[in-house]
Amino acid sequence: MILDVKKKSIKVNLILFSLLVLIAVTIPTLYVLSERTFYVGDFSPASYHQRVVNMTRLFQASPRQAVEKLTESLTYEQNHLFTLPSVPFLWILGNHRLVYIISVALLYLIPLSLVLGVIATKIISFHPQAVFWTTAFLTFSLPTTWLPTLRGYPDAGGALILVLATWTYLHNRRLKFIWQIIIIGILLALAMIFRRHFAYGSLAFISAIILQIIKDTVLTLHKSRKIASYTALNPFLKVGLVGLVSLGFLSIVATPFFQRIAQTNYTRLYASFSLSLSDSIQLYGSTFGWGVWCLVLVGIFLGLFTQKNISSSQFEFIALTGFCSIFFWVFKNRYDSIQYTLHITPLIILSIAVLIWSIQASLEVKNKSIILLVLGLLLAINFVSGITAIGKIQYPLRFLFAKSYPPIVRTDHQEVSRLVDYLRTIASQQQTVYIIPSGDLLSLNLIHNAERDLYGRKNAILNLVITPKFDSRDEYPLEGLLKSEYVVFSTPLHHRLKPSEEKVVKVVFDAFRQNQEFTQDFQRLPVEFFLEQDTVVSIYQRIRPTAIPVAIRMLDWMQAQIGDRPGSQLDWIILGQPFPSGLQKNPDNSYRIFTHPADRFPNPTASFLYIGELSPITQIRGEVKFADSQCIGTTLQFSTVDAEGTSRQVIQQQFTPHQDGKFTLSLPTAKARYLQMDVLNYQPIASVNHCTLEVNALHIQTD
């Protein structure tokens, strides 16, 4: 008899698991095959999907090199760790986007639903098998569970890692076992490595534990201060050990990544992406559905304040973690990308699970059947509203259900294809093309991905310039414009964020619309393209190089229009680069500049502009290093220039490969706006062959 029951239970489990797998394949298939678009933004194939494709190809060509590349990527802010589980799928089934998304659903969403089911059985002491599978399917019923994956994000993997840490913690909330401390510490670190924003998930996790410790301490104070002190001290020490394990794992496995995230102010870097508080509340409320939030609030109340069949102490941790995540994402960061909802989704799922089983345990059969039927219907409507175009239909109670994120369909698909074809025709010799971003309608990513979709990765020829889009994250657009042969301009200008956060885009749009001096080096071509939302695209072709004084005047105008310096803008800007040149900021705030010397006449073109603070007397220090001893030498020329680009004070120094390249120069910079550095030939008639060089430890001292 017992054996028959076990066999029946195993059979039920296999059937339900198979159904989960079927759903995990069916929903991505229906969603992706309904799309007709060229992907832009973070969910472009050139981003996560393309990285999996690249890693798959590398494993096929050389597994050893692939492992080396994967290991090396752990030093990046966005590593390739997430690609590894998906590689076998793409290797066997091909590199299509659908294969990638199905792999993410199978590898991350199914385990996520199962682990949440296990956690639910720790909270709800009532028919564990039924609780487990109800929670698993409830996970699949939320649009926010699916949408990050359907849009191409692998972030469900990070959410899975965090719920595994939660499961480990709930095994014993006092962290009685050392293996708990080690596993939790490693999992929290892995979540951060997997996707950087899960650092906030780890912080919410630790914060929830600390809040529970504080609550327990306060409750024991009335009994004995000594007991309360011990009650607090021991758990705090264990939490500290979890933190040490996590930091230790980060510092060993991904040292440069750990150093970078410790030194970078991400709040400032991504300030442009931060919504107003009211917009953030509205966004996160509507994304889940206000009706769902009402269910969640009832579930939280029942989970915390009713004891029947519910472990309130276990659910308390879920609620506190969720509250901390809500604080970080809804009130602090206020970012609008769909993947961030994964931080809050476990709270939503487990709260509704508590609600369902509280109803099941408390009410009469007739009443609870009706209520559960209505609840299931509401969740079904919410799901359809969230991931299909049906959600675009407006009706009086629409706000109760999830915001619609249907499959992406561009009605201007053919016109985008025509634009790509034209650009390939006029810029077939690797001429550089600058795309003025216009929201998601027109961007570098759009043209980049469209060309690869239309012609294949190997046949892509367009040389697209990296274009700034957001003030807090990017830099002045001058460098890209100076080296561009074509500029793609659209009107009206659309925005991804608030216009006040995209001034680095608007300043270029205004320059061409107002026919600023800089734009007179271009002429408009007699062809137009017509995109969605009545957007008209034009193309400008460069007819002459931009003179350095004109470039400086353009920069001065840009600075006046933009205001505060963009978040990633360095103190140096490349004005002219007849040969490939580059800038790198050193840890001590000095700079490394690598370039070639250039001809002196008619104008020096290997030119760099310092836009930082200047004092009446500025000291310039650095060291010139030559890549080849055959180089005759170079002359560094420093000039103070005003806002009109007029040179005021000039100083020069010559260098050869056979002398000490260190230098210290002083230059009066009173009334100067900028400091210009030109890397010239050693002598006017000297050859530039074999003259690759770098100016290292370049420091402008203004004290």
XYZ file of C-alpha atoms in Angstrom:
703
model
C 0.000 0.000 0.000
C 2.752 2.443 1.003
C 4.754 1.413 -2.064
C 1.756 2.094 -4.324
C 1.344 5.557 -2.810
C 5.030 6.337 -3.378
C 4.851 5.126 -6.980
C 1.776 7.259 -7.561
C 3.531 10.253 -6.002
C 6.587 9.767 -8.230
C 4.341 9.460 -11.277
C 2.523 12.686 -10.387
C 5.841 14.466 -9.859
C 7.140 13.300 -13.246
C 3.959 14.402 -15.017
C 3.994 17.828 -13.378
C 7.710 18.287 -14.032
C 7.177 17.353 -17.676
C 4.411 19.945 -17.831
C 6.804 22.572 -16.462
C 9.330 21.664 -19.153
C 6.635 21.852 -21.831
C 5.609 25.318 -20.640
C 9.255 26.424 -20.491
C 9.618 25.510 -24.172
C 6.194 26.621 -25.425
C 6.017 30.163 -24.043
C 9.428 31.288 -25.387
C 8.632 29.670 -28.744
C 5.299 31.478 -29.110
C 6.765 34.767 -27.889
C 9.958 34.838 -29.971
C 8.301 33.600 -33.170
C 5.723 36.394 -32.824
C 8.442 39.044 -32.888
C 9.514 40.914 -36.004
C 12.172 43.390 -35.069
C 15.829 44.271 -34.943
C 16.798 44.151 -31.285
C 18.140 47.200 -29.513
C 19.376 47.982 -26.023
C 20.461 45.408 -23.424
C 18.334 42.643 -24.934
C 20.005 42.769 -28.350
C 21.545 39.604 -29.824
C 24.823 41.516 -29.869
C 24.658 41.524 -26.097
C 23.798 38.405 -24.061
C 22.714 36.110 -26.873
C 25.705 37.048 -29.008
C 28.086 36.409 -26.121
C 26.701 32.888 -25.806
C 27.080 32.433 -29.569
C 30.684 33.641 -29.409
C 31.491 31.341 -26.498
C 29.891 28.386 -28.287
C 31.990 29.014 -31.386
C 35.089 29.311 -29.249
C 34.389 25.973 -27.535
C 33.849 24.382 -30.931
C 37.159 25.756 -32.213
C 39.291 25.353 -29.084
C 37.923 24.288 -25.674
C 41.170 25.353 -24.013
C 40.924 28.903 -25.397
C 37.256 29.005 -24.422
C 38.066 28.134 -20.806
C 40.829 30.761 -20.809
C 38.410 33.353 -22.195
C 35.789 32.438 -19.617
C 38.330 32.696 -16.799
C 39.642 36.000 -18.105
C 36.104 37.398 -18.252
C 35.770 37.033 -14.474
C 37.830 40.214 -14.270
C 35.211 42.116 -16.308
C 32.217 43.930 -14.881
C 30.053 41.864 -17.243
C 31.635 38.435 -17.433
C 30.742 35.395 -19.545
C 29.854 33.077 -16.655
C 26.184 33.015 -17.648
C 27.073 31.691 -21.114
C 28.495 28.374 -19.944
C 25.243 26.457 -19.213
C 23.702 27.549 -22.542
C 26.681 26.510 -24.688
C 25.599 22.831 -25.124
C 22.156 23.925 -26.350
C 23.560 26.236 -29.021
C 26.252 23.721 -29.942
C 23.638 21.033 -30.664
C 20.602 23.044 -31.818
C 22.190 26.070 -33.482
C 22.745 29.734 -32.651
C 19.187 31.032 -33.059
C 17.877 33.473 -30.470
C 14.992 31.103 -29.705
C 17.416 28.331 -28.739
C 19.223 30.707 -26.377
C 16.012 31.866 -24.680
C 14.671 28.319 -24.303
C 18.000 27.329 -22.748
C 17.692 30.132 -20.181
C 14.126 29.051 -19.379
C 15.130 25.409 -18.927
C 18.357 26.076 -17.041
C 17.239 28.902 -14.766
C 13.454 29.373 -14.693
C 12.568 25.734 -14.006
C 15.099 25.404 -11.135
C 13.957 28.805 -9.827
C 10.347 27.619 -9.689
C 11.346 24.332 -8.020
C 13.511 25.980 -5.347
C 10.728 28.459 -4.580
C 8.451 25.426 -4.253
C 10.829 23.873 -1.709
C 11.005 27.156 0.225
C 7.197 27.298 0.248
C 7.076 23.864 1.926
C 9.277 25.233 4.720
C 6.825 28.092 5.241
C 3.503 26.297 4.727
C 2.966 23.156 6.847
C 0.150 21.745 4.756
C 0.221 19.022 2.049
C 3.892 19.548 1.076
C 3.633 17.983 -2.387
C 0.646 20.138 -3.296
C 2.288 23.255 -1.829
C 5.477 22.524 -3.773
C 3.806 22.178 -7.171
C 1.339 24.996 -6.598
C 4.234 27.362 -5.927
C 6.226 26.067 -8.891
C 3.348 26.694 -11.304
C 2.517 29.962 -9.563
C 6.075 31.061 -10.396
C 5.346 30.399 -14.073
C 2.053 32.315 -13.861
C 3.714 35.680 -13.202
C 4.681 37.760 -16.269
C 7.642 39.209 -14.379
C 9.117 35.732 -14.018
C 9.166 35.385 -17.796
C 9.778 38.828 -19.214
C 13.511 39.217 -18.444
C 14.124 35.857 -20.125
C 11.817 36.550 -23.080
C 13.620 39.834 -23.671
C 16.982 38.045 -23.690
C 18.330 38.658 -20.182
C 20.019 35.727 -18.398
C 19.243 37.318 -15.014
C 16.972 34.513 -13.853
C 20.249 32.723 -13.108
C 21.174 35.373 -10.555
C 17.718 35.148 -8.979
C 18.140 31.362 -8.785
C 21.447 31.752 -6.942
C 19.845 34.075 -4.385
C 16.871 31.796 -3.710
C 19.333 28.926 -3.236
C 21.007 31.082 -0.571
C 17.569 31.657 0.980
C 16.858 27.920 1.018
C 20.217 27.293 2.692
C 19.532 29.955 5.321
C 16.033 28.667 6.122
C 17.513 25.215 6.821
C 18.564 26.742 10.145
C 17.981 30.453 10.746
C 20.576 30.518 13.513
C 23.259 29.403 11.034
C 24.060 26.494 13.319
C 26.181 24.695 10.734
C 29.456 25.992 9.346
C 28.561 24.643 5.892
C 25.626 27.064 5.834
C 27.920 30.036 6.382
C 30.319 28.907 3.655
C 27.637 28.073 1.086
C 25.643 31.258 1.686
C 28.779 33.409 1.451
C 29.811 31.779 -1.834
C 26.289 31.996 -3.292
C 25.981 35.707 -2.480
C 29.329 36.336 -4.168
C 28.367 34.212 -7.184
C 25.147 36.180 -7.613
C 27.180 39.405 -7.828
C 29.632 37.868 -10.282
C 26.826 36.416 -12.391
C 25.145 39.810 -12.811
C 26.468 42.868 -11.041
C 23.109 44.265 -9.878
C 22.540 41.220 -7.682
C 24.911 42.902 -5.251
C 21.723 44.648 -4.123
C 20.050 41.258 -3.748
C 22.925 40.090 -1.567
C 22.699 43.289 0.451
C 18.939 42.799 0.894
C 19.608 39.223 2.047
C 22.142 40.297 4.690
C 19.957 43.241 5.751
C 17.007 40.906 6.332
C 19.099 38.655 8.587
C 20.323 41.662 10.565
C 16.776 43.002 10.965
C 15.645 39.613 12.263
C 18.512 39.576 14.768
C 17.598 43.071 15.958
C 13.945 42.064 16.349
C 14.851 38.929 18.325
C 17.187 40.963 20.546
C 14.521 43.557 21.301
C 12.008 40.841 22.199
C 14.439 39.248 24.688
C 15.467 42.527 26.343
C 12.600 42.428 28.812
C 13.776 39.004 30.018
C 17.473 39.628 30.501
C 20.000 42.068 29.063
C 22.684 39.383 29.335
C 20.617 36.924 27.328
C 19.763 39.658 24.829
C 23.444 40.524 24.386
C 24.320 36.894 23.701
C 21.280 36.530 21.445
C 22.545 39.415 19.332
C 26.321 38.873 19.471
C 26.436 35.267 18.297
C 24.237 35.758 15.194
C 26.048 38.992 14.302
C 29.361 37.140 14.371
C 27.946 34.512 12.034
C 26.598 37.156 9.665
C 30.041 38.736 9.721
C 31.543 35.375 8.770
C 29.107 35.119 5.852
C 30.281 38.543 4.702
C 33.940 37.554 5.035
C 33.405 34.360 3.036
C 31.612 36.326 0.344
C 34.260 39.047 0.111
C 37.041 36.469 0.254
C 35.502 34.493 -2.594
C 35.120 37.669 -4.669
C 38.688 38.774 -4.028
C 40.114 35.362 -4.983
C 37.945 34.443 -7.972
C 37.366 37.891 -9.497
C 39.909 40.281 -7.996
C 39.806 43.077 -10.644
C 35.996 42.892 -10.701
C 35.898 43.206 -6.917
C 38.282 46.173 -6.968
C 36.297 47.898 -9.709
C 32.911 47.601 -8.032
C 34.453 48.771 -4.754
C 35.879 51.890 -6.411
C 32.994 52.830 -8.725
C 30.108 55.044 -7.662
C 27.329 53.300 -9.580
C 24.647 55.537 -8.104
C 26.302 58.517 -9.747
C 27.190 56.630 -12.934
C 23.595 55.566 -13.535
C 21.883 58.656 -12.135
C 20.378 59.379 -15.564
C 18.437 56.112 -15.383
C 16.815 56.947 -12.042
C 13.093 57.741 -12.292
C 11.225 60.147 -10.071
C 9.796 58.475 -6.973
C 6.206 58.726 -8.221
C 7.151 57.279 -11.623
C 9.082 54.465 -9.948
C 6.152 53.509 -7.714
C 3.810 53.600 -10.695
C 6.207 51.529 -12.820
C 6.789 48.725 -10.314
C 3.132 48.765 -9.321
C 1.880 48.460 -12.890
C 4.566 45.983 -13.978
C 3.346 43.410 -11.454
C -0.261 44.671 -11.535
C -1.928 46.600 -8.724
C -4.353 43.719 -8.203
C -1.414 41.379 -7.646
C 0.006 43.785 -5.086
C -3.311 43.663 -3.197
C -3.088 39.872 -3.091
C 0.519 40.133 -1.908
C -0.385 42.479 0.953
C -3.083 40.084 2.163
C -0.644 37.172 1.868
C 2.032 39.040 3.842
C -0.463 39.841 6.597
C -1.573 36.218 6.826
C 2.017 34.969 6.724
C 3.221 37.244 9.517
C 0.225 37.364 11.839
C -1.531 34.003 11.570
C 0.046 30.881 13.018
C -2.140 28.154 11.522
C -0.117 26.040 9.069
C 2.255 28.980 8.449
C 5.777 29.345 9.876
C 5.764 33.082 10.495
C 9.463 33.114 11.451
C 10.420 31.575 8.096
C 8.086 33.819 6.128
C 9.333 36.817 8.092
C 12.735 36.459 6.418
C 11.109 36.303 2.963
C 9.094 39.423 3.748
C 12.090 41.353 5.115
C 14.243 40.420 2.110
C 11.436 41.526 -0.186
C 10.937 44.795 1.706
C 14.655 45.556 1.488
C 14.614 44.814 -2.246
C 11.601 47.089 -2.685
C 13.502 49.818 -0.865
C 16.573 49.421 -3.089
C 14.745 49.235 -6.422
C 11.522 51.210 -5.989
C 12.743 53.944 -3.643
C 16.546 54.178 -3.982
C 17.731 53.164 -7.463
C 14.403 53.601 -9.276
C 15.619 51.992 -12.521
C 13.054 50.939 -15.104
C 14.559 47.865 -16.795
C 12.439 44.725 -16.530
C 15.226 42.475 -15.183
C 15.297 44.323 -11.854
C 11.820 43.013 -10.994
C 13.443 39.622 -10.331
C 14.631 40.984 -6.982
C 11.001 41.375 -5.872
C 9.408 38.406 -7.656
C 10.144 35.794 -4.900
C 8.226 37.913 -2.369
C 5.285 38.161 -4.778
C 5.196 34.413 -5.453
C 5.567 33.220 -1.867
C 3.064 35.772 -0.526
C 0.420 34.617 -3.004
C 1.259 30.988 -2.155
C 0.649 31.773 1.534
C -2.650 33.428 0.595
C -3.795 30.438 -1.472
C -3.018 27.895 1.217
C -4.434 30.047 3.996
C -7.707 30.073 2.059
C -7.419 26.335 1.463
C -6.888 25.634 5.160
C -9.396 28.051 6.646
C -12.606 28.260 4.616
C -15.444 25.882 3.868
C -15.182 23.809 0.708
C -17.841 25.741 -1.234
C -16.515 29.195 -0.358
C -12.862 28.404 -0.895
C -13.544 26.770 -4.249
C -15.200 29.926 -5.534
C -12.476 32.188 -4.118
C -9.656 30.046 -5.489
C -11.374 29.893 -8.887
C -11.650 33.688 -8.985
C -8.039 33.995 -7.829
C -6.880 31.647 -10.590
C -8.873 33.603 -13.168
C -7.315 36.888 -12.017
C -3.808 35.421 -12.264
C -4.574 34.067 -15.752
C -5.808 37.484 -16.932
C -2.754 39.074 -15.337
C -0.450 36.673 -17.207
C -2.089 37.262 -20.583
C -2.082 41.025 -19.977
C 1.629 40.986 -19.189
C 3.105 39.075 -22.123
C 0.661 39.467 -25.027
C -0.683 42.331 -27.131
C -4.102 41.770 -25.517
C -2.711 43.742 -22.585
C -2.697 46.860 -24.765
C -6.512 46.928 -24.673
C -7.785 49.534 -22.211
C -10.807 48.990 -19.938
C -11.944 50.447 -16.575
C -10.096 47.984 -14.312
C -7.032 47.579 -16.545
C -4.745 49.005 -13.833
C -5.341 45.924 -11.690
C -3.384 43.752 -14.114
C 0.226 43.641 -15.239
C 1.622 46.166 -17.680
C 1.864 44.765 -21.198
C 5.243 43.716 -22.629
C 4.122 41.924 -25.816
C 6.402 40.469 -28.498
C 8.200 43.318 -30.255
C 6.968 44.022 -33.770
C 8.389 46.898 -35.839
C 6.084 48.160 -38.570
C 9.045 49.874 -40.243
C 11.112 46.707 -40.593
C 11.424 47.114 -44.356
C 12.449 50.768 -44.092
C 15.174 49.955 -41.554
C 16.432 47.336 -43.994
C 16.518 49.969 -46.747
C 18.490 52.318 -44.473
C 21.054 49.597 -43.747
C 21.371 48.817 -47.461
C 21.990 52.475 -48.263
C 24.609 52.886 -45.538
C 26.427 49.807 -46.814
C 26.465 51.368 -50.275
C 27.855 54.777 -49.309
C 30.171 53.580 -46.510
C 31.442 50.376 -48.075
C 35.125 51.241 -47.512
C 34.940 51.264 -43.698
C 34.065 54.960 -43.530
C 32.889 55.792 -40.021
C 29.173 56.368 -39.390
C 27.732 58.281 -36.414
C 24.128 57.409 -35.513
C 22.397 60.140 -33.495
C 20.335 58.023 -31.044
C 16.573 58.522 -31.082
C 15.169 56.349 -28.322
C 14.641 52.762 -29.455
C 13.592 53.879 -32.939
C 17.117 54.589 -34.162
C 20.427 53.760 -32.536
C 23.853 52.265 -33.044
C 22.564 48.924 -31.715
C 19.649 48.937 -34.136
C 21.823 49.409 -37.238
C 24.524 47.071 -35.895
C 22.058 44.239 -35.266
C 19.979 44.882 -38.377
C 23.038 44.522 -40.609
C 23.972 41.217 -38.973
C 20.427 39.903 -39.236
C 20.217 40.853 -42.911
C 23.704 39.947 -44.107
C 25.186 37.711 -41.444
C 27.923 38.398 -38.947
C 30.776 37.600 -41.346
C 29.462 39.955 -44.044
C 28.913 42.986 -41.795
C 30.973 45.945 -43.070
C 29.561 49.067 -41.406
C 32.035 50.934 -39.187
C 29.751 52.469 -36.567
C 31.080 55.000 -34.062
C 30.254 54.461 -30.381
C 27.747 57.191 -29.554
C 27.026 58.665 -26.104
C 23.398 58.329 -25.009
C 23.058 59.139 -21.306
C 24.598 62.058 -19.416
C 25.571 60.322 -16.171
C 27.110 57.290 -17.908
C 28.739 58.594 -21.083
C 30.944 61.390 -22.435
C 30.882 64.367 -24.791
C 30.036 63.307 -28.366
C 32.794 65.450 -29.915
C 35.407 62.707 -30.451
C 33.000 60.464 -32.312
C 31.779 63.293 -34.505
C 35.303 64.419 -35.408
C 36.226 61.022 -36.822
C 32.884 60.379 -38.560
C 32.430 60.513 -42.324
C 28.649 60.189 -42.133
C 26.067 61.287 -39.568
C 22.591 59.710 -39.442
C 20.047 62.281 -38.237
C 16.350 61.762 -37.450
C 13.497 64.093 -36.618
C 11.623 64.365 -34.345
C 14.087 63.308 -31.666
C 12.828 60.512 -29.412
C 14.188 59.680 -25.965
C 14.771 56.507 -23.976
C 14.958 58.474 -20.699
C 13.941 61.987 -19.710
C 15.280 64.589 -22.205
C 17.135 66.264 -19.331
C 19.178 63.054 -18.919
C 20.064 62.777 -22.628
C 21.651 66.153 -23.320
C 24.681 64.414 -24.876
C 22.255 63.289 -27.599
C 20.218 66.460 -27.909
C 23.315 68.644 -28.305
C 24.251 66.801 -31.528
C 20.659 66.916 -32.765
C 20.493 70.669 -32.087
C 23.858 71.288 -33.752
C 22.639 69.860 -37.072
C 19.166 71.324 -36.753
C 20.576 74.807 -36.035
C 23.332 74.482 -38.645
C 26.097 75.183 -36.139
C 29.564 76.022 -37.496
C 30.823 72.467 -36.961
C 28.039 70.969 -39.115
C 29.093 73.057 -42.110
C 31.812 70.457 -42.668
C 28.965 68.115 -43.726
C 26.378 68.189 -46.485
C 22.943 66.599 -46.421
C 22.409 63.793 -48.921
C 19.214 63.798 -51.049
C 17.622 60.699 -49.538
C 15.198 60.120 -46.654
C 13.902 57.137 -44.723
C 10.597 56.919 -42.866
C 10.416 55.063 -39.549
C 7.665 54.561 -36.981
C 6.030 57.483 -35.179
C 6.419 59.775 -38.220
C 10.193 59.775 -37.847
C 12.187 60.963 -40.868
C 15.846 59.929 -41.196
C 18.428 61.944 -43.135
C 22.143 61.372 -43.727
C 24.939 63.945 -43.693
C 28.257 63.328 -45.458
C 31.533 64.963 -44.425
C 32.960 67.215 -47.145
C 36.107 68.389 -45.331
C 38.046 67.729 -42.105
C 37.087 69.835 -39.121
C 39.737 72.394 -38.204
C 40.919 72.181 -34.609
C 39.764 75.723 -33.692
C 36.294 74.826 -35.003
C 36.337 71.623 -32.935
C 37.294 73.596 -29.825
C 34.485 76.089 -30.425
C 32.090 73.183 -30.871
C 33.248 71.692 -27.567
C 32.768 75.001 -25.791
C 29.234 75.243 -27.206
C 28.518 71.637 -26.152
C 29.692 72.311 -22.615
C 27.397 75.325 -22.382
C 24.418 73.298 -23.640
C 25.022 70.184 -21.530
C 26.046 71.787 -18.234
C 27.585 69.310 -15.803
C 30.315 67.165 -17.316
C 29.039 63.738 -18.463
C 29.788 60.926 -16.019
C 32.493 59.069 -17.975
C 34.170 62.052 -19.574
C 37.950 62.065 -19.076
C 40.088 65.177 -18.663
C 41.555 64.660 -22.143
C 39.798 64.604 -25.514
C 41.274 63.397 -28.813
C 40.917 66.229 -31.331
C 42.812 64.786 -34.279
C 44.041 61.281 -34.984
C 45.484 60.559 -38.436
C 46.643 57.286 -36.894
C 44.835 55.215 -34.236
C 45.158 56.980 -30.888
C 43.886 56.258 -27.435
C 43.511 57.569 -23.903
C 43.692 55.684 -20.639
C 43.299 57.026 -17.130
C 45.780 55.561 -14.639
C 44.886 54.720 -11.017
C 46.842 57.801 -9.812
C 44.664 60.057 -12.050
C 47.486 60.604 -14.525
C 46.958 59.610 -18.157
C 48.497 57.341 -20.758
C 48.185 58.566 -24.348
C 49.359 56.462 -27.280
C 49.583 57.765 -30.831
C 51.900 58.544 -33.771
C 53.605 61.877 -34.391
C 51.964 63.771 -37.257
C 53.066 66.214 -39.934
C 53.492 69.792 -38.725
C 52.037 71.411 -41.812
C 49.590 72.652 -42.799
C 48.115 71.874 -39.348
C 49.156 69.445 -36.600
C 46.602 66.658 -36.467
C 47.737 64.325 -33.660
C 46.154 66.661 -31.150
C 44.698 66.249 -27.683
C 42.805 68.726 -25.515
C 42.891 68.938 -21.727
C 39.509 70.153 -20.443
C 40.192 69.912 -16.708
C 40.882 72.715 -14.284
C 43.767 75.090 -15.010
C 45.613 77.436 -12.643
C 47.579 80.619 -13.511
C 50.749 78.521 -13.746
C 50.261 74.907 -14.789
C 52.941 72.250 -14.420
C 52.971 69.404 -16.950
C 54.732 66.142 -16.111
C 55.031 62.877 -17.996
C 57.253 60.441 -19.849
C 57.579 59.736 -23.572
C 58.176 56.105 -24.569
C 58.839 54.890 -28.118
C 57.715 51.500 -29.366
C 60.563 51.300 -31.891
C 64.152 52.516 -31.551
C 64.199 53.288 -35.303
C 61.978 56.296 -34.727
C 63.850 59.553 -35.270
C 62.011 61.237 -32.428
C 59.064 63.475 -31.675
C 58.253 66.958 -30.481
C 55.607 67.569 -27.846
C 53.940 70.945 -28.148
C 51.702 72.312 -25.408
C 49.545 75.373 -26.081
C 47.043 77.286 -24.010
C 43.900 78.065 -26.002
C 40.808 80.131 -25.338
C 37.187 79.228 -25.990
C 37.575 80.360 -29.615
C 40.423 77.906 -30.185
C 43.024 80.673 -30.413
C 46.500 79.701 -29.211
C 48.025 81.992 -26.541
C 51.129 80.457 -24.927
C 53.211 77.694 -26.570
C 56.020 75.489 -25.257
C 57.830 72.603 -27.012
C 60.247 69.824 -26.123
C 61.953 67.280 -28.378
C 62.459 63.590 -27.547
C 64.343 60.671 -29.099
C 64.317 56.957 -28.245
C 67.858 57.166 -26.885
C 67.266 59.788 -24.193
C 65.361 59.930 -20.945
C 61.746 60.590 -21.891
C 60.715 62.133 -18.580
C 59.758 65.793 -18.687
C 58.464 68.591 -16.489
C 57.217 71.786 -18.110
C 55.589 74.935 -16.775
C 53.200 77.074 -18.757
C 51.310 80.271 -17.892
C 47.637 79.426 -18.328
C 45.937 82.602 -17.080
C 42.787 83.371 -19.113
C 43.147 80.043 -20.935
C 40.118 77.787 -21.366
C 41.943 74.615 -22.385
C 45.400 73.096 -22.770
C 46.232 71.581 -26.160
C 48.911 68.939 -26.733
C 50.211 68.212 -30.253
C 52.446 65.211 -30.955
C 54.624 66.357 -33.881
C 57.457 65.028 -35.988
C 60.908 65.498 -34.492
C 61.688 67.904 -37.325
C 59.451 69.306 -40.083
C 60.962 66.984 -42.721
C 61.314 63.875 -40.558
C 59.570 60.655 -41.535
C 56.773 59.351 -39.329
C 57.651 55.694 -39.969
C 58.283 53.461 -36.922
C 57.075 56.206 -34.584
C 54.389 54.618 -32.472
C 54.779 56.147 -29.031
C 53.033 56.766 -25.776
C 53.012 59.644 -23.342
C 52.659 57.961 -19.977
C 52.078 59.288 -16.449
C 50.861 62.536 -18.011
C 49.825 64.734 -15.136
C 48.550 68.300 -15.173
C 49.283 69.899 -11.812
C 47.164 72.956 -11.112
C 48.036 73.644 -7.461
